[in-house]
N, CA, C and O atoms as a DFTB+ gen file, in Angstrom:
736 C
 N C O
     1  1      95.305      84.297     101.071
     2  2      96.546      83.526     101.056
     3  2      97.474      84.123      99.997
     4  3      97.040      84.392      98.876
     5  1      98.738      84.330     100.341
     6  2      99.629      84.928      99.343
     7  2     100.197      83.865      98.414
     8  3     100.069      82.668      98.670
     9  1     100.830      84.318      97.327
    10  2     101.350      83.406      96.299
    11  2     102.375      82.424      96.850
    12  3     102.442      81.283      96.393
    13  1     103.177      82.853      97.829
    14  2     104.199      81.961      98.376
    15  2     103.574      80.724      99.000
    16  3     104.041      79.608      98.774
    17  1     102.533      80.915      99.774
    18  2     101.900      79.796     100.466
    19  2     101.172      78.886      99.487
    20  3     101.199      77.666      99.652
    21  1     100.527      79.443      98.480
    22  2      99.785      78.643      97.510
    23  2     100.682      77.701      96.722
    24  3     100.212      76.686      96.209
    25  1     101.954      78.019      96.621
    26  2     102.881      77.187      95.870
    27  2     103.317      75.946      96.645
    28  3     103.913      75.038      96.066
    29  1     103.031      75.895      97.935
    30  2     103.446      74.751      98.741
    31  2     102.336      73.709      98.702
    32  3     101.273      73.899      99.294
    33  1     102.591      72.601      97.995
    34  2     101.550      71.570      97.890
    35  2     101.338      70.866      99.222
    36  3     102.243      70.782     100.053
    37  1     100.148      70.373      99.402
    38  2      99.819      69.617     100.607
    39  2     100.596      68.298     100.595
    40  3     100.691      67.633      99.564
    41  1     101.144      67.934     101.740
    42  2     101.876      66.664     101.847
    43  2     100.931      65.520     101.490
    44  3      99.807      65.468     101.990
    45  1     101.372      64.611     100.638
    46  2     100.489      63.537     100.207
    47  2     100.289      62.464     101.276
    48  3     101.186      62.179     102.069
    49  1      99.107      61.884     101.278
    50  2      98.855      60.709     102.112
    51  2      99.386      59.495     101.352
    52  3      99.515      59.523     100.128
    53  1      99.685      58.451     102.081
    54  2     100.120      57.214     101.414
    55  2      98.915      56.683     100.649
    56  3      97.860      56.455     101.241
    57  1      99.058      56.481      99.334
    58  2      97.932      56.011      98.527
    59  2      97.412      54.645      98.976
    60  3      98.174      53.803      99.452
    61  1      96.119      54.443      98.819
    62  2      95.481      53.183      99.215
    63  2      96.138      51.990      98.525
    64  3      96.306      50.934      99.135
    65  1      96.506      52.153      97.264
    66  2      97.140      51.055      96.530
    67  2      98.455      50.624      97.155
    68  3      98.801      49.443      97.126
    69  1      99.184      51.565      97.716
    70  2     100.434      51.241      98.396
    71  2     100.124      50.565      99.726
    72  3     100.762      49.577     100.091
    73  1      99.145      51.097     100.447
    74  2      98.781      50.519     101.744
    75  2      98.284      49.081     101.596
    76  3      98.494      48.260     102.489
    77  1      97.630      48.772     100.483
    78  2      97.143      47.406     100.264
    79  2      98.293      46.402     100.126
    80  3      98.104      45.204     100.337
    81  1      99.472      46.892      99.776
    82  2     100.635      46.012      99.655
    83  2     101.159      45.600     101.028
    84  3     101.933      44.648     101.137
    85  1     100.741      46.314     102.078
    86  2     101.181      46.017     103.431
    87  2     101.890      47.209     104.036
    88  3     101.923      48.295     103.458
    89  1     102.459      46.987     105.213
    90  2     103.192      48.048     105.897
    91  2     104.479      48.332     105.126
    92  3     105.244      47.420     104.810
    93  1     104.700      49.585     104.836
    94  2     105.919      49.967     104.120
    95  2     107.106      49.742     105.060
    96  3     107.095      50.224     106.193
    97  1     108.117      49.022     104.606
    98  2     109.293      48.831     105.460
    99  2     109.856      50.178     105.905
   100  3     109.995      51.098     105.099
   101  1     110.176      50.285     107.180
   102  2     110.635      51.547     107.771
   103  2     111.836      52.128     107.030
   104  3     111.919      53.343     106.849
   105  1     112.759      51.283     106.604
   106  2     113.950      51.772     105.908
   107  2     113.587      52.446     104.591
   108  3     114.210      53.433     104.200
   109  1     112.583      51.914     103.912
   110  2     112.162      52.519     102.647
   111  2     111.472      53.853     102.891
   112  3     111.739      54.836     102.200
   113  1     110.590      53.881     103.869
   114  2     109.883      55.121     104.186
   115  2     110.870      56.206     104.617
   116  3     110.750      57.356     104.196
   117  1     111.832      55.849     105.442
   118  2     112.834      56.808     105.912
   119  2     113.713      57.309     104.760
   120  3     114.149      58.460     104.765
   121  1     113.969      56.452     103.784
   122  2     114.828      56.840     102.659
   123  2     114.254      58.018     101.884
   124  3     114.999      58.849     101.365
   125  1     112.930      58.088     101.806
   126  2     112.300      59.124     100.985
   127  2     112.566      60.543     101.484
   128  3     112.546      61.485     100.692
   129  1     112.811      60.709     102.769
   130  2     113.094      62.040     103.299
   131  2     114.474      62.094     103.962
   132  3     114.720      62.923     104.839
   133  1     115.342      61.223     103.543
   134  2     116.703      61.181     104.077
   135  2     117.546      62.313     103.481
   136  3     117.201      62.865     102.437
   137  1     118.640      62.650     104.145
   138  2     119.550      63.641     103.557
   139  2     120.002      63.246     102.145
   140  3     120.127      64.108     101.276
   141  1     120.246      61.955     101.911
   142  2     120.653      61.513     100.574
   143  2     119.573      61.855      99.545
   144  3     119.891      62.307      98.445
   145  1     118.313      61.645      99.888
   146  2     117.228      61.945      98.945
   147  2     117.177      63.443      98.650
   148  3     117.105      63.843      97.488
   149  1     117.214      64.276      99.698
   150  2     117.189      65.735      99.490
   151  2     118.400      66.191      98.673
   152  3     118.255      66.948      97.713
   153  1     119.591      65.729      99.055
   154  2     120.812      66.153      98.361
   155  2     120.812      65.723      96.906
   156  3     121.238      66.478      96.031
   157  1     120.337      64.516      96.644
   158  2     120.286      64.027      95.265
   159  2     119.280      64.832      94.452
   160  3     119.559      65.221      93.318
   161  1     118.118      65.077      95.030
   162  2     117.098      65.878      94.340
   163  2     117.635      67.264      94.010
   164  3     117.518      67.725      92.875
   165  1     118.218      67.920      94.989
   166  2     118.713      69.274      94.765
   167  2     119.924      69.298      93.840
   168  3     120.132      70.275      93.121
   169  1     120.718      68.242      93.850
   170  2     121.866      68.177      92.932
   171  2     121.387      68.171      91.487
   172  3     121.931      68.888      90.646
   173  1     120.369      67.362      91.197
   174  2     119.947      67.213      89.812
   175  2     118.890      68.222      89.376
   176  3     118.794      68.542      88.191
   177  1     118.112      68.715      90.301
   178  2     117.066      69.664      89.937
   179  2     117.430      71.104      90.277
   180  3     116.787      72.038      89.798
   181  1     118.459      71.288      91.104
   182  2     118.740      72.620      91.622
   183  2     117.766      72.892      92.761
   184  3     116.973      72.022      93.119
   185  1     117.820      74.070      93.321
   186  2     116.852      74.460      94.343
   187  2     116.656      75.963      94.186
   188  3     117.222      76.767      94.926
   189  1     115.858      76.308      93.224
   190  2     115.671      77.703      92.840
   191  2     114.480      78.272      93.593
   192  3     113.357      77.785      93.466
   193  1     114.739      79.296      94.368
   194  2     113.727      79.833      95.275
   195  2     112.903      80.958      94.650
   196  3     112.624      81.987      95.264
   197  1     112.538      80.709      93.419
   198  2     111.583      81.579      92.725
   199  2     110.999      80.748      91.586
   200  3     111.604      79.774      91.141
   201  1     109.841      81.136      91.131
   202  2     109.225      80.442      90.003
   203  2     109.895      80.937      88.718
   204  3     110.022      82.141      88.498
   205  1     110.316      80.001      87.883
   206  2     110.945      80.348      86.609
   207  2     110.329      79.503      85.493
   208  3     109.719      78.467      85.758
   209  1     110.489      79.945      84.264
   210  2     110.008      79.203      83.097
   211  2     111.102      78.221      82.689
   212  3     112.175      78.639      82.252
   213  1     110.844      76.930      82.826
   214  2     111.838      75.897      82.529
   215  2     111.918      75.682      81.020
   216  3     110.971      75.197      80.402
   217  1     113.051      76.046      80.439
   218  2     113.226      75.926      78.989
   219  2     113.188      74.478      78.505
   220  3     112.697      74.210      77.408
   221  1     113.704      73.534      79.311
   222  2     113.694      72.125      78.903
   223  2     112.296      71.519      78.986
   224  3     112.053      70.437      78.453
   225  1     111.375      72.218      79.656
   226  2     110.000      71.729      79.797
   227  2     109.018      72.654      79.063
   228  3     107.858      72.780      79.454
   229  1     109.498      73.289      78.011
   230  2     108.612      74.126      77.208
   231  2     108.103      75.372      77.925
   232  3     107.012      75.854      77.622
   233  1     108.873      75.895      78.867
   234  2     108.480      77.104      79.578
   235  2     107.564      76.866      80.771
   236  3     107.014      77.817      81.325
   237  1     107.396      75.619      81.169
   238  2     106.523      75.272      82.289
   239  2     107.023      75.947      83.570
   240  3     108.202      75.827      83.901
   241  1     106.141      76.661      84.303
   242  2     106.572      77.285      85.559
   243  2     107.091      76.223      86.542
   244  3     106.413      75.238      86.833
   245  1     108.297      76.452      87.038
   246  2     109.017      75.488      87.871
   247  2     109.657      76.241      89.029
   248  3     110.019      77.409      88.891
   249  1     109.797      75.569      90.175
   250  2     110.419      76.208      91.331
   251  2     110.968      75.160      92.278
   252  3     110.707      73.964      92.142
   253  1     111.742      75.648      93.245
   254  2     112.421      74.789      94.215
   255  2     113.209      73.727      93.461
   256  3     113.944      74.071      92.536
   257  1     113.089      72.460      93.814
   258  2     113.858      71.404      93.163
   259  2     113.026      70.719      92.088
   260  3     112.770      69.516      92.142
   261  1     112.610      71.521      91.109
   262  2     111.938      70.961      89.948
   263  2     110.436      70.823      90.043
   264  3     109.834      70.187      89.178
   265  1     109.805      71.388      91.056
   266  2     108.344      71.308      91.182
   267  2     107.715      72.141      90.073
   268  3     108.124      73.280      89.847
   269  1     106.741      71.595      89.389
   270  2     106.074      72.320      88.316
   271  2     104.628      72.611      88.696
   272  3     103.991      71.854      89.428
   273  1     104.132      73.729      88.175
   274  2     102.754      74.142      88.434
   275  2     102.365      75.128      87.346
   276  3     102.856      76.257      87.312
   277  1     101.484      74.695      86.463
   278  2     101.067      75.544      85.342
   279  2     100.435      76.855      85.805
   280  3     100.430      77.829      85.053
   281  1      99.902      76.900      87.030
   282  2      99.242      78.109      87.523
   283  2     100.182      79.042      88.272
   284  3      99.789      80.154      88.625
   285  1     101.418      78.611      88.522
   286  2     102.372      79.446      89.265
   287  2     102.779      80.650      88.414
   288  3     102.883      80.560      87.191
   289  1     103.001      81.754      89.077
   290  2     103.373      82.986      88.396
   291  2     104.892      83.111      88.392
   292  3     105.530      83.172      89.443
   293  1     105.461      83.149      87.181
   294  2     106.910      83.268      87.030
   295  2     107.380      84.515      87.778
   296  3     106.787      85.588      87.665
   297  1     108.455      84.348      88.540
   298  2     109.028      85.430      89.325
   299  2     108.635      85.411      90.789
   300  3     109.240      86.122      91.592
   301  1     107.635      84.614      91.161
   302  2     107.199      84.546      92.561
   303  2     108.341      83.986      93.413
   304  3     108.875      82.920      93.106
   305  1     108.719      84.700      94.487
   306  2     109.812      84.210      95.338
   307  2     109.323      83.205      96.383
   308  3     108.153      83.207      96.766
   309  1     110.244      82.346      96.836
   310  2     109.998      81.411      97.927
   311  2     111.179      81.477      98.877
   312  3     112.270      81.903      98.497
   313  1     110.956      81.053     100.119
   314  2     112.037      81.005     101.099
   315  2     112.666      79.613     101.087
   316  3     112.130      78.679     100.490
   317  1     113.801      79.494     101.748
   318  2     114.472      78.200     101.878
   319  2     113.558      77.195     102.594
   320  3     113.457      76.041     102.178
   321  1     112.899      77.634     103.662
   322  2     111.990      76.752     104.399
   323  2     110.820      76.306     103.526
   324  3     110.406      75.148     103.586
   325  1     110.290      77.209     102.723
   326  2     109.183      76.841     101.840
   327  2     109.640      75.812     100.810
   328  3     108.928      74.846     100.536
   329  1     110.819      76.016     100.244
   330  2     111.320      75.036      99.269
   331  2     111.601      73.695      99.936
   332  3     111.409      72.649      99.316
   333  1     112.043      73.708     101.166
   334  2     112.274      72.438     101.868
   335  2     110.963      71.658     101.979
   336  3     110.953      70.444     101.777
   337  1     109.863      72.335     102.296
   338  2     108.550      71.683     102.374
   339  2     108.091      71.204     100.996
   340  3     107.561      70.101     100.864
   341  1     108.292      72.026      99.985
   342  2     107.930      71.640      98.616
   343  2     108.725      70.402      98.206
   344  3     108.166      69.455      97.654
   345  1     110.021      70.412      98.476
   346  2     110.874      69.289      98.082
   347  2     110.505      68.015      98.835
   348  3     110.539      66.925      98.264
   349  1     110.154      68.146     100.113
   350  2     109.706      66.974     100.880
   351  2     108.441      66.392     100.264
   352  3     108.319      65.177     100.110
   353  1     107.513      67.254      99.916
   354  2     106.270      66.792      99.294
   355  2     106.557      66.105      97.969
   356  3     105.960      65.072      97.665
   357  1     107.459      66.664      97.183
   358  2     107.825      66.065      95.900
   359  2     108.426      64.678      96.109
   360  3     108.047      63.728      95.424
   361  1     109.361      64.558      97.053
   362  2     109.982      63.261      97.325
   363  2     108.946      62.228      97.764
   364  3     108.976      61.088      97.302
   365  1     108.039      62.616      98.646
   366  2     107.018      61.677      99.124
   367  2     106.044      61.304      98.005
   368  3     105.721      60.131      97.819
   369  1     105.587      62.294      97.276
   370  2     104.617      62.031      96.202
   371  2     105.169      61.055      95.168
   372  3     104.514      60.070      94.827
   373  1     106.361      61.326      94.676
   374  2     106.946      60.457      93.655
   375  2     107.446      59.145      94.252
   376  3     107.379      58.100      93.606
   377  1     107.945      59.201      95.483
   378  2     108.367      57.974      96.154
   379  2     107.208      57.026      96.388
   380  3     107.352      55.816      96.215
   381  1     106.052      57.563      96.782
   382  2     104.863      56.715      96.960
   383  2     104.448      56.093      95.629
   384  3     104.004      54.946      95.586
   385  1     104.593      56.845      94.557
   386  2     104.268      56.285      93.239
   387  2     105.182      55.102      92.941
   388  3     104.719      54.053      92.493
   389  1     106.472      55.270      93.186
   390  2     107.427      54.179      92.951
   391  2     107.095      52.987      93.847
   392  3     107.130      51.844      93.392
   393  1     106.775      53.243      95.110
   394  2     106.397      52.147      96.007
   395  2     105.152      51.426      95.498
   396  3     104.984      50.231      95.738
   397  1     104.293      52.138      94.808
   398  2     103.083      51.521      94.275
   399  2     103.308      50.669      93.042
   400  3     102.499      49.791      92.741
   401  1     104.402      50.914      92.319
   402  2     104.586      50.170      91.061
   403  2     105.801      49.248      91.050
   404  3     106.016      48.526      90.076
   405  1     106.597      49.261      92.115
   406  2     107.784      48.401      92.153
   407  2     107.603      47.333      93.226
   408  3     107.102      47.606      94.316
   409  1     108.014      46.132      92.903
   410  2     107.976      45.001      93.816
   411  2     108.957      45.262      94.963
   412  3     110.163      45.362      94.740
   413  1     108.440      45.372      96.182
   414  2     109.271      45.707      97.345
   415  2     110.339      44.666      97.629
   416  3     111.343      44.976      98.271
   417  1     110.145      43.440      97.165
   418  2     111.162      42.409      97.376
   419  2     112.487      42.800      96.740
   420  3     113.541      42.305      97.141
   421  1     112.440      43.692      95.741
   422  2     113.639      44.073      95.006
   423  2     114.057      45.521      95.277
   424  3     114.888      46.071      94.555
   425  1     113.485      46.134      96.310
   426  2     113.825      47.511      96.641
   427  2     114.787      47.572      97.818
   428  3     114.638      46.852      98.806
   429  1     115.762      48.435      97.690
   430  2     116.615      48.844      98.807
   431  2     116.363      50.337      98.979
   432  3     115.711      50.956      98.138
   433  1     116.865      50.910     100.045
   434  2     116.666      52.348     100.273
   435  2     117.265      53.165      99.125
   436  3     116.610      54.071      98.609
   437  1     118.474      52.863      98.730
   438  2     119.116      53.634      97.652
   439  2     118.450      53.376      96.308
   440  3     118.341      54.288      95.489
   441  1     118.008      52.159      96.073
   442  2     117.288      51.865      94.820
   443  2     115.999      52.688      94.759
   444  3     115.652      53.228      93.708
   445  1     115.296      52.779      95.886
   446  2     114.081      53.587      95.929
   447  2     114.393      55.052      95.632
   448  3     113.649      55.702      94.897
   449  1     115.475      55.575      96.187
   450  2     115.850      56.966      95.911
   451  2     116.180      57.139      94.431
   452  3     115.724      58.099      93.810
   453  1     116.958      56.236      93.862
   454  2     117.297      56.333      92.439
   455  2     116.065      56.289      91.553
   456  3     115.943      57.077      90.615
   457  1     115.151      55.370      91.846
   458  2     113.928      55.261      91.052
   459  2     113.007      56.459      91.269
   460  3     112.293      56.869      90.354
   461  1     113.021      57.018      92.471
   462  2     112.221      58.222      92.734
   463  2     112.760      59.399      91.933
   464  3     111.980      60.163      91.364
   465  1     114.077      59.559      91.878
   466  2     114.674      60.638      91.082
   467  2     114.339      60.462      89.604
   468  3     114.044      61.429      88.902
   469  1     114.389      59.223      89.148
   470  2     114.034      58.893      87.764
   471  2     112.587      59.313      87.498
   472  3     112.307      59.942      86.478
   473  1     111.676      58.975      88.397
   474  2     110.258      59.317      88.230
   475  2     110.032      60.822      88.282
   476  3     109.223      61.352      87.521
   477  1     110.737      61.513      89.167
   478  2     110.590      62.967      89.259
   479  2     110.962      63.605      87.926
   480  3     110.333      64.577      87.506
   481  1     111.971      63.072      87.265
   482  2     112.449      63.681      86.034
   483  2     111.653      63.270      84.799
   484  3     111.395      64.106      83.933
   485  1     111.261      62.011      84.701
   486  2     110.583      61.581      83.466
   487  2     109.075      61.453      83.633
   488  3     108.360      61.271      82.647
   489  1     108.586      61.545      84.851
   490  2     107.160      61.436      85.116
   491  2     106.809      60.089      85.731
   492  3     107.506      59.091      85.545
   493  1     105.718      60.096      86.460
   494  2     105.282      58.884      87.175
   495  2     104.940      57.761      86.207
   496  3     105.401      56.632      86.376
   497  1     104.141      58.060      85.202
   498  2     103.730      57.019      84.246
   499  2     104.933      56.502      83.464
   500  3     105.043      55.301      83.216
   501  1     105.829      57.398      83.078
   502  2     107.020      56.985      82.336
   503  2     107.882      56.039      83.145
   504  3     108.344      55.020      82.632
   505  1     108.100      56.371      84.407
   506  2     108.937      55.514      85.253
   507  2     108.252      54.182      85.520
   508  3     108.855      53.124      85.341
   509  1     106.992      54.232      85.949
   510  2     106.298      52.984      86.303
   511  2     106.065      52.087      85.093
   512  3     106.009      50.865      85.239
   513  1     105.929      52.656      83.925
   514  2     105.717      51.864      82.717
   515  2     106.996      51.508      81.989
   516  3     106.958      50.862      80.942
   517  1     108.131      51.923      82.535
   518  2     109.415      51.711      81.856
   519  2     109.853      50.252      81.881
   520  3     109.445      49.471      82.741
   521  1     110.689      49.912      80.918
   522  2     111.297      48.584      80.908
   523  2     112.186      48.394      82.131
   524  3     112.368      47.273      82.606
   525  1     112.736      49.492      82.637
   526  2     113.572      49.406      83.839
   527  2     112.759      48.822      84.989
   528  3     113.176      47.846      85.613
   529  1     111.611      49.410      85.268
   530  2     110.764      48.933      86.373
   531  2     110.214      47.543      86.072
   532  3     110.137      46.704      86.970
   533  1     109.834      47.288      84.835
   534  2     109.326      45.963      84.479
   535  2     110.363      44.883      84.785
   536  3     110.023      43.820      85.305
   537  1     111.612      45.155      84.464
   538  2     112.671      44.175      84.733
   539  2     112.928      44.020      86.220
   540  3     113.084      42.899      86.704
   541  1     112.975      45.113      86.948
   542  2     113.192      45.040      88.397
   543  2     112.077      44.224      89.042
   544  3     112.333      43.413      89.932
   545  1     110.855      44.434      88.600
   546  2     109.710      43.740      89.205
   547  2     109.740      42.229      89.052
   548  3     109.082      41.525      89.818
   549  1     110.478      41.721      88.095
   550  2     110.574      40.266      87.931
   551  2     111.937      39.737      88.373
   552  3     112.304      38.601      88.069
   553  1     112.683      40.581      89.098
   554  2     113.940      40.124      89.678
   555  2     115.175      40.344      88.829
   556  3     116.275      39.964      89.231
   557  1     115.017      40.947      87.669
   558  2     116.187      41.258      86.827
   559  2     116.650      42.678      87.188
   560  3     116.564      43.610      86.388
   561  1     117.139      42.797      88.415
   562  2     117.445      44.113      88.979
   563  2     118.577      44.802      88.220
   564  3     118.431      45.960      87.830
   565  1     119.681      44.129      88.005
   566  2     120.807      44.769      87.322
   567  2     120.401      45.221      85.919
   568  3     120.720      46.336      85.506
   569  1     119.700      44.358      85.192
   570  2     119.236      44.728      83.853
   571  2     118.280      45.922      83.922
   572  3     118.364      46.841      83.107
   573  1     117.382      45.901      84.892
   574  2     116.439      47.005      85.046
   575  2     117.150      48.312      85.360
   576  3     116.843      49.348      84.770
   577  1     118.100      48.266      86.292
   578  2     118.842      49.474      86.638
   579  2     119.634      49.993      85.439
   580  3     119.707      51.200      85.208
   581  1     120.226      49.072      84.682
   582  2     120.962      49.484      83.483
   583  2     120.057      50.202      82.484
   584  3     120.499      51.128      81.804
   585  1     118.792      49.782      82.390
   586  2     117.860      50.367      81.423
   587  2     117.456      51.798      81.773
   588  3     116.873      52.494      80.941
   589  1     117.751      52.236      82.971
   590  2     117.511      53.639      83.307
   591  2     118.401      54.526      82.431
   592  3     117.974      55.589      81.980
   593  1     119.630      54.087      82.194
   594  2     120.603      54.915      81.492
   595  2     120.896      54.483      80.056
   596  3     121.304      55.303      79.233
   597  1     120.691      53.212      79.753
   598  2     121.060      52.698      78.427
   599  2     119.972      51.775      77.890
   600  3     119.342      51.042      78.652
   601  1     119.756      51.812      76.595
   602  2     118.831      50.881      75.949
   603  2     119.519      49.515      75.881
   604  3     120.718      49.421      76.144
   605  1     118.784      48.460      75.534
   606  2     119.436      47.142      75.406
   607  2     120.594      47.150      74.403
   608  3     121.522      46.350      74.531
   609  1     120.552      48.046      73.406
   610  2     121.647      48.118      72.427
   611  2     122.832      48.937      72.930
   612  3     123.874      48.989      72.276
   613  1     122.678      49.581      74.095
   614  2     123.761      50.380      74.663
   615  2     123.656      51.870      74.401
   616  3     124.478      52.642      74.893
   617  1     122.664      52.286      73.638
   618  2     122.476      53.712      73.364
   619  2     121.950      54.420      74.608
   620  3     121.300      53.793      75.446
   621  1     122.220      55.711      74.738
   622  2     121.682      56.455      75.886
   623  2     120.157      56.356      75.937
   624  3     119.486      56.417      74.907
   625  1     119.626      56.205      77.138
   626  2     118.184      56.060      77.345
   627  2     117.702      57.226      78.190
   628  3     118.407      57.674      79.094
   629  1     116.500      57.720      77.900
   630  2     115.878      58.783      78.690
   631  2     116.796      59.997      78.807
   632  3     116.882      60.599      79.877
   633  1     117.474      60.362      77.736
   634  2     118.478      61.428      77.781
   635  2     118.254      62.496      76.723
   636  3     119.206      63.141      76.283
   637  1     117.007      62.691      76.309
   638  2     116.692      63.690      75.293
   639  2     115.635      64.651      75.801
   640  3     114.794      64.299      76.628
   641  1     115.695      65.865      75.292
   642  2     114.664      66.871      75.544
   643  2     114.348      67.512      74.197
   644  3     115.251      67.934      73.475
   645  1     113.085      67.579      73.872
   646  2     112.663      68.106      72.571
   647  2     113.373      67.406      71.425
   648  3     113.707      68.040      70.424
   649  1     113.608      66.099      71.562
   650  2     114.210      65.297      70.506
   651  2     115.716      65.400      70.389
   652  3     116.307      64.764      69.517
   653  1     116.354      66.186      71.246
   654  2     117.803      66.362      71.173
   655  2     118.466      65.733      72.400
   656  3     117.983      65.865      73.525
   657  1     119.585      65.045      72.154
   658  2     120.359      64.443      73.231
   659  2     120.882      65.535      74.157
   660  3     121.361      66.570      73.691
   661  1     120.792      65.307      75.480
   662  2     121.288      66.253      76.481
   663  2     122.243      65.483      77.403
   664  3     121.819      64.582      78.127
   665  1     123.521      65.841      77.373
   666  2     124.520      65.142      78.180
   667  2     124.181      65.205      79.664
   668  3     124.399      64.234      80.389
   669  1     123.655      66.322      80.119
   670  2     123.288      66.447      81.528
   671  2     122.242      65.429      81.942
   672  3     122.281      64.923      83.063
   673  1     121.301      65.121      81.046
   674  2     120.301      64.091      81.347
   675  2     120.952      62.709      81.413
   676  3     120.591      61.895      82.263
   677  1     121.907      62.442      80.526
   678  2     122.599      61.154      80.569
   679  2     123.426      61.044      81.854
   680  3     123.509      59.971      82.451
   681  1     124.037      62.155      82.275
   682  2     124.776      62.145      83.544
   683  2     123.837      61.800      84.700
   684  3     124.179      61.023      85.591
   685  1     122.656      62.393      84.662
   686  2     121.666      62.114      85.701
   687  2     121.238      60.646      85.634
   688  3     121.152      59.986      86.670
   689  1     120.971      60.128      84.440
   690  2     120.570      58.722      84.306
   691  2     121.645      57.802      84.867
   692  3     121.329      56.806      85.518
   693  1     122.914      58.126      84.623
   694  2     124.008      57.296      85.146
   695  2     124.022      57.325      86.674
   696  3     124.263      56.299      87.311
   697  1     123.766      58.486      87.261
   698  2     123.724      58.596      88.724
   699  2     122.534      57.813      89.284
   700  3     122.664      57.136      90.304
   701  1     121.376      57.900      88.625
   702  2     120.198      57.144      89.061
   703  2     120.455      55.643      88.942
   704  3     120.050      54.869      89.809
   705  1     121.124      55.239      87.872
   706  2     121.484      53.836      87.669
   707  2     122.378      53.357      88.802
   708  3     122.177      52.266      89.335
   709  1     123.370      54.172      89.173
   710  2     124.284      53.800      90.262
   711  2     123.537      53.617      91.576
   712  3     123.777      52.648      92.295
   713  1     122.639      54.534      91.894
   714  2     121.830      54.377      93.116
   715  2     120.970      53.113      93.034
   716  3     120.836      52.371      94.007
   717  1     120.400      52.888      91.867
   718  2     119.533      51.723      91.659
   719  2     120.304      50.420      91.910
   720  3     119.741      49.458      92.433
   721  1     121.543      50.391      91.553
   722  2     122.341      49.168      91.711
   723  2     122.783      48.921      93.152
   724  3     123.234      47.823      93.478
   725  1     122.659      49.936      94.022
   726  2     123.049      49.794      95.430
   727  2     122.121      48.812      96.143
   728  3     120.905      48.853      95.956
   729  1     122.685      47.954      96.937
   730  2     121.896      46.950      97.651
   731  2     121.386      47.450      99.003
   732  3     120.496      46.834      99.588
   733  1     121.934      48.551      99.503
   734  2     121.508      49.042     100.829
   735  2     120.584      50.229     100.704
   736  3     120.131      50.768     101.715
């Protein structure tokens, strides 16, 4: 198997914990691979068709729309079709995580996309354990969505890399917050 193929992760199955919650509403499932989800992912992560060392992630090998793999060889090329498959897998993997930790009563398609983008950027545990998700889960949706971008005191939230404020991260948090606030 060549390096290009090895970089394409296997599409994830829906986790048992998510399935135990019941049938995933069709609109939510469709949102994860919608054009809006792909466009949003590629807008914030880029879509780089080679493995590169991500400076904001300490040199972690990264490719396509932000997929990381410590074993990937920097410089390995990928095709557009390969990145599309990688990005689909990323959206499903992180989207399933969000579906597993967020109360579906408070999810809309756009909110799921916003929270999935948040999880892709800060990590699954960070997103699911965040005050944002905790608030959404108890019905304080607006407060929870606001916490994606701002702390309760109004300071930028989740907008630093290596201890330094990054305006681009705050811009992304604001976009995720806007999606989160969407009711559809």
